[in-house]
Coordinates of C-alpha atoms in Angstrom, one line a residue:
X1 CA 88.8 -85.7 -26.9
X2 CA 84.5 -86.5 -27.4
X3 CA 81.5 -85.6 -25.5
X4 CA 80.0 -82.9 -23.8
X5 CA 80.4 -80.8 -21.0
X6 CA 78.4 -79.5 -19.1
X7 CA 79.9 -75.3 -18.5
X8 CA 78.3 -72.7 -15.8
X9 CA 77.6 -69.5 -18.1
X10 CA 78.0 -66.9 -15.6
X11 CA 76.5 -63.0 -16.5
X12 CA 78.3 -60.6 -19.4
X13 CA 79.4 -62.6 -21.7
X14 CA 78.0 -64.8 -24.8
X15 CA 77.8 -68.6 -25.8
X16 CA 80.4 -68.0 -27.7
X17 CA 82.8 -66.7 -25.7
X18 CA 82.1 -69.6 -23.9
X19 CA 82.7 -71.6 -27.0
X20 CA 85.9 -69.8 -27.4
X21 CA 87.3 -70.5 -24.1
X22 CA 87.0 -73.9 -24.7
X23 CA 88.2 -74.6 -27.5
X24 CA 91.4 -72.4 -27.1
X25 CA 92.2 -74.1 -23.5
X26 CA 92.2 -77.8 -25.3
X27 CA 93.3 -76.5 -28.6
X28 CA 90.3 -77.9 -30.6
X29 CA 87.9 -76.6 -33.6
X30 CA 85.5 -79.4 -32.8
X31 CA 83.6 -76.9 -30.6
X32 CA 79.8 -75.8 -30.6
X33 CA 77.4 -75.4 -28.1
X34 CA 73.8 -76.6 -27.7
X35 CA 71.5 -73.7 -28.2
X36 CA 72.7 -69.3 -27.0
X37 CA 71.7 -67.8 -24.0
X38 CA 71.8 -64.4 -24.5
X39 CA 75.0 -62.8 -22.5
X40 CA 72.5 -61.2 -19.3
X41 CA 70.5 -65.0 -18.7
X42 CA 73.6 -67.5 -16.6
X43 CA 73.7 -71.5 -16.1
X44 CA 73.6 -74.3 -18.5
X45 CA 75.1 -74.6 -21.6
X46 CA 76.2 -78.3 -22.5
X47 CA 79.0 -77.8 -24.5
X48 CA 79.6 -80.0 -27.1
X49 CA 83.4 -81.1 -28.1
X50 CA 84.6 -83.4 -31.1
X51 CA 82.2 -85.9 -32.5
X52 CA 79.4 -84.6 -29.6
X53 CA 79.7 -81.5 -32.3
X54 CA 77.2 -84.0 -34.5
X55 CA 74.8 -84.2 -31.4
X56 CA 74.4 -81.2 -30.7
X57 CA 70.7 -80.5 -32.4
X58 CA 69.8 -83.9 -30.8
X59 CA 70.8 -82.2 -27.6
X60 CA 69.0 -79.0 -28.4
X61 CA 65.9 -80.7 -29.0
X62 CA 65.6 -81.4 -25.3
X63 CA 63.1 -79.2 -22.3
X64 CA 64.3 -76.4 -20.7
X65 CA 64.2 -75.7 -17.3
X66 CA 64.1 -72.1 -16.3
X67 CA 64.1 -69.3 -13.4
X68 CA 62.7 -66.4 -14.3
X69 CA 62.6 -62.9 -12.7
X70 CA 60.0 -59.8 -14.8
X71 CA 59.4 -57.1 -13.5
X72 CA 56.1 -55.4 -14.5
X73 CA 54.8 -51.2 -15.9
X74 CA 57.0 -51.5 -18.9
X75 CA 57.6 -52.6 -22.1
X76 CA 61.0 -52.8 -24.0
X77 CA 62.9 -53.2 -27.7
X78 CA 64.5 -56.0 -26.8
X79 CA 61.6 -57.6 -23.9
X80 CA 64.4 -57.6 -21.5
X81 CA 66.1 -54.8 -18.6
X82 CA 68.7 -53.8 -20.9
X83 CA 66.5 -52.8 -24.1
X84 CA 65.0 -49.0 -24.9
X85 CA 62.2 -47.8 -22.5
X86 CA 59.2 -47.8 -25.7
X87 CA 56.4 -47.7 -23.8
X88 CA 55.9 -47.4 -19.4
X89 CA 52.4 -48.6 -18.1
X90 CA 50.7 -48.2 -14.4
X91 CA 50.3 -50.4 -12.6
X92 CA 49.0 -50.0 -9.4
X93 CA 46.2 -51.4 -9.7
X94 CA 47.5 -55.3 -9.8
X95 CA 47.1 -57.7 -7.6
X96 CA 48.8 -60.6 -6.9
X97 CA 45.7 -62.9 -7.8
X98 CA 45.6 -61.6 -11.1
X99 CA 49.2 -61.8 -11.6
X100 CA 49.5 -65.8 -10.4
X101 CA 46.5 -66.2 -12.5
X102 CA 47.6 -64.8 -16.0
X103 CA 50.9 -66.4 -15.2
X104 CA 49.6 -70.0 -14.6
X105 CA 47.5 -69.4 -18.0
X106 CA 50.8 -69.7 -20.0
X107 CA 50.7 -72.9 -19.4
X108 CA 49.7 -74.4 -23.0
X109 CA 51.4 -74.6 -26.6
X110 CA 50.6 -71.0 -28.0
X111 CA 52.2 -69.0 -31.6
X112 CA 54.4 -67.9 -29.2
X113 CA 56.6 -64.7 -31.5
X114 CA 60.3 -64.4 -30.7
X115 CA 61.8 -61.2 -30.0
X116 CA 63.4 -59.1 -33.0
X117 CA 66.8 -58.7 -31.2
X118 CA 67.0 -62.7 -31.4
X119 CA 69.2 -64.5 -34.1
X120 CA 66.5 -66.9 -36.0
X121 CA 67.1 -66.5 -39.2
X122 CA 64.6 -65.2 -41.9
X123 CA 65.1 -64.1 -45.5
X124 CA 68.7 -65.7 -44.3
X125 CA 69.1 -62.8 -42.4
X126 CA 69.7 -63.0 -38.1
X127 CA 66.2 -60.2 -36.3
X128 CA 68.5 -58.3 -34.3
X129 CA 70.6 -57.3 -37.7
X130 CA 66.9 -56.1 -39.0
X131 CA 65.8 -54.5 -35.9
X132 CA 70.6 -52.2 -35.9
X133 CA 69.4 -51.8 -38.8
X134 CA 66.0 -49.8 -38.5
X135 CA 64.2 -52.0 -41.1
X136 CA 61.0 -53.1 -39.8
X137 CA 60.3 -56.9 -40.5
X138 CA 57.5 -59.6 -40.3
X139 CA 58.3 -62.1 -37.9
X140 CA 56.3 -65.2 -37.7
X141 CA 54.8 -67.1 -34.4
X142 CA 56.8 -70.4 -33.6
X143 CA 54.4 -72.4 -31.8
X144 CA 56.3 -73.5 -28.5
X145 CA 54.7 -75.5 -25.1
X146 CA 55.1 -74.3 -21.5
X147 CA 54.3 -77.7 -20.3
X148 CA 54.9 -76.6 -16.4
X149 CA 55.2 -73.5 -14.0
X150 CA 55.7 -73.1 -10.2
X151 CA 57.3 -71.3 -7.3
X152 CA 55.5 -68.3 -8.7
X153 CA 57.6 -65.4 -6.3
X154 CA 54.6 -61.8 -6.5
X155 CA 55.7 -59.0 -5.4
X156 CA 54.1 -56.1 -7.6
X157 CA 55.9 -54.6 -9.3
X158 CA 58.4 -58.2 -9.3
X159 CA 57.6 -61.1 -10.9
X160 CA 59.5 -64.3 -9.7
X161 CA 58.7 -67.9 -11.4
X162 CA 60.5 -71.6 -12.6
X163 CA 58.7 -72.3 -15.9
X164 CA 59.9 -76.0 -18.0
X165 CA 59.1 -75.4 -21.7
X166 CA 60.6 -76.9 -25.0
X167 CA 63.0 -75.7 -27.3
X168 CA 62.5 -72.7 -29.2
X169 CA 61.3 -71.1 -26.3
X170 CA 61.9 -67.2 -25.8
X171 CA 61.4 -66.7 -22.1
X172 CA 62.2 -62.9 -23.0
X173 CA 58.2 -63.2 -24.9
X174 CA 56.5 -64.6 -22.0
X175 CA 57.5 -62.2 -20.0
X176 CA 56.1 -59.5 -22.5
X177 CA 53.1 -61.9 -23.2
X178 CA 52.4 -61.7 -19.2
X179 CA 53.1 -58.2 -19.4
X180 CA 50.7 -58.3 -22.4
X181 CA 47.6 -60.3 -20.9
X182 CA 47.6 -57.9 -17.7
X183 CA 46.9 -55.4 -20.1
X184 CA 50.1 -54.1 -19.1
X185 CA 53.6 -54.2 -20.2
X186 CA 56.0 -56.7 -18.8
X187 CA 60.2 -57.0 -18.7
X188 CA 62.9 -60.2 -18.2
X189 CA 64.9 -58.7 -15.6
X190 CA 66.2 -61.2 -14.7
X191 CA 67.2 -65.7 -16.6
X192 CA 69.0 -68.4 -14.9
X193 CA 69.2 -71.8 -17.5
X194 CA 68.3 -74.6 -14.5
X195 CA 67.9 -77.6 -16.8
X196 CA 68.5 -78.6 -20.2
X197 CA 67.4 -82.1 -20.8
X198 CA 69.7 -84.4 -19.0
X199 CA 72.1 -81.2 -17.4
X200 CA 71.8 -80.5 -14.1
X201 CA 72.3 -76.6 -12.9
X202 CA 73.8 -78.0 -10.1
X203 CA 76.0 -80.4 -11.8
X204 CA 77.8 -78.1 -13.9
X205 CA 81.9 -76.3 -13.6
X206 CA 82.7 -72.8 -13.4
X207 CA 84.0 -71.6 -16.5
X208 CA 86.4 -69.0 -14.8
X209 CA 89.5 -70.2 -14.1
X210 CA 88.6 -73.0 -16.3
X211 CA 91.9 -75.6 -17.8
X212 CA 92.3 -79.1 -19.6
X213 CA 92.5 -81.5 -16.4
X214 CA 89.2 -79.5 -15.1
X215 CA 87.3 -80.7 -18.8
X216 CA 89.2 -84.1 -18.7
X217 CA 87.6 -84.7 -15.6
X218 CA 83.8 -83.7 -16.3
X219 CA 83.7 -84.6 -19.9
X220 CA 80.2 -87.0 -20.1
X221 CA 80.6 -89.1 -23.2
X222 CA 77.7 -89.0 -25.8
X223 CA 76.8 -93.5 -25.2
X224 CA 76.4 -91.5 -21.3
X225 CA 73.8 -88.9 -22.1
X226 CA 72.1 -91.3 -24.7
X227 CA 71.7 -94.0 -22.0
X228 CA 68.2 -94.5 -21.2
X229 CA 67.5 -96.2 -25.4
X230 CA 67.8 -99.4 -25.6
X231 CA 71.6 -100.3 -26.2
X232 CA 71.2 -102.4 -29.4
X233 CA 74.3 -104.4 -30.7
X234 CA 74.6 -105.9 -34.5
X235 CA 76.5 -109.0 -35.6
X236 CA 79.0 -108.7 -38.0
X237 CA 76.9 -109.0 -41.1
X238 CA 74.7 -106.0 -39.7
X239 CA 77.2 -104.0 -38.8
X240 CA 78.0 -103.5 -42.5
X241 CA 75.3 -103.6 -43.9
X242 CA 74.7 -100.3 -41.4
X243 CA 78.1 -98.5 -41.8
X244 CA 77.1 -98.5 -45.7
X245 CA 74.4 -96.6 -44.8
X246 CA 71.9 -99.5 -46.2
X247 CA 68.8 -99.7 -43.9
X248 CA 67.8 -103.1 -43.9
X249 CA 64.7 -104.8 -43.4
X250 CA 65.9 -108.2 -43.3
X251 CA 63.8 -109.6 -39.8
X252 CA 65.7 -110.9 -38.3
X253 CA 66.2 -107.8 -37.3
X254 CA 63.1 -105.7 -37.3
X255 CA 61.3 -108.6 -36.1
X256 CA 63.0 -107.6 -32.2
X257 CA 63.4 -104.1 -32.9
X258 CA 60.5 -101.0 -31.9
X259 CA 58.6 -98.2 -34.9
X260 CA 59.4 -94.8 -34.1
X261 CA 62.1 -95.7 -31.1
X262 CA 65.6 -95.0 -31.2
X263 CA 68.6 -97.1 -30.3
X264 CA 72.2 -96.4 -29.3
X265 CA 73.6 -98.8 -31.8
X266 CA 77.4 -100.9 -31.0
X267 CA 79.3 -103.0 -34.4
X268 CA 80.1 -106.4 -33.1
X269 CA 84.0 -104.7 -33.4
X270 CA 84.5 -100.8 -33.0
X271 CA 81.8 -100.3 -30.6
X272 CA 79.3 -97.5 -30.2
X273 CA 78.7 -96.4 -34.1
X274 CA 75.6 -94.4 -33.0
X275 CA 71.7 -94.0 -32.6
X276 CA 69.8 -95.4 -35.1
X277 CA 65.6 -96.8 -35.6
X278 CA 63.4 -98.3 -37.1
X279 CA 61.1 -96.9 -39.4
X280 CA 58.2 -97.6 -42.3
X281 CA 61.4 -99.1 -44.0
X282 CA 63.4 -100.1 -42.2
X283 CA 66.6 -99.9 -40.0
X284 CA 69.3 -96.8 -40.5
X285 CA 71.7 -95.2 -38.8
X286 CA 70.1 -91.4 -38.2
X287 CA 72.9 -89.7 -35.7
X288 CA 76.5 -91.5 -37.0
X289 CA 78.8 -91.3 -34.1
X290 CA 82.5 -93.2 -36.1

């Protein structure tokens, strides 16, 4: 069994808990997720199965849409409501107009500092491990993009909004940053991932009580995942070259392709073999399926 299944992760379990459940249900080892959702978060969690695991990184790189709620007036060590409160603030002077202006000001690309309680590695060790040991560590900012923020609802001290963002964005950090910009504190109180790439929460399936047939009936093939890419059918000559890892420079092939554009590649005998691209040096498979 190979492909991706769109799971609706509930609150209270880890992303790896979902992976464990799928592994046990299918009695398979090659299962992985495409981007961690914190235990308190819920929503879309695409799970890669079999050869689908080869494409996890590509799927993780897609844009995400979240529905978030945050609370003004405090800061916690985890940047969410479940952490230990480290500082409190008076928020009675903050107006709805101020909040909306500040929230919308984050529609931009900026260097975001991840929370200390995160799975990012520094010197081979995850940040949350440093935090649990009480050790200080320098956390470098990472360039992320907030493409859009919409459906902003303000009921001070609570703020709700939908956010479309790039890979690597921490919504907990966004909530902290919004609070900071208001000269206040901000913690995330709830988070739902509505969309990850082509996967929508409306089309996701519940993990509770999931059975093998549920997965069989809902698994999406890798070909379908990348159906937006143009199809490239190789003849016998080019199929053999590409299959052997050769970078093809023959103009009989390269002249028909656009540079730096990905294609779904099909062998003349074996069918779908992966994703390919024409670069400066020629055409090659950059993500192999078979």
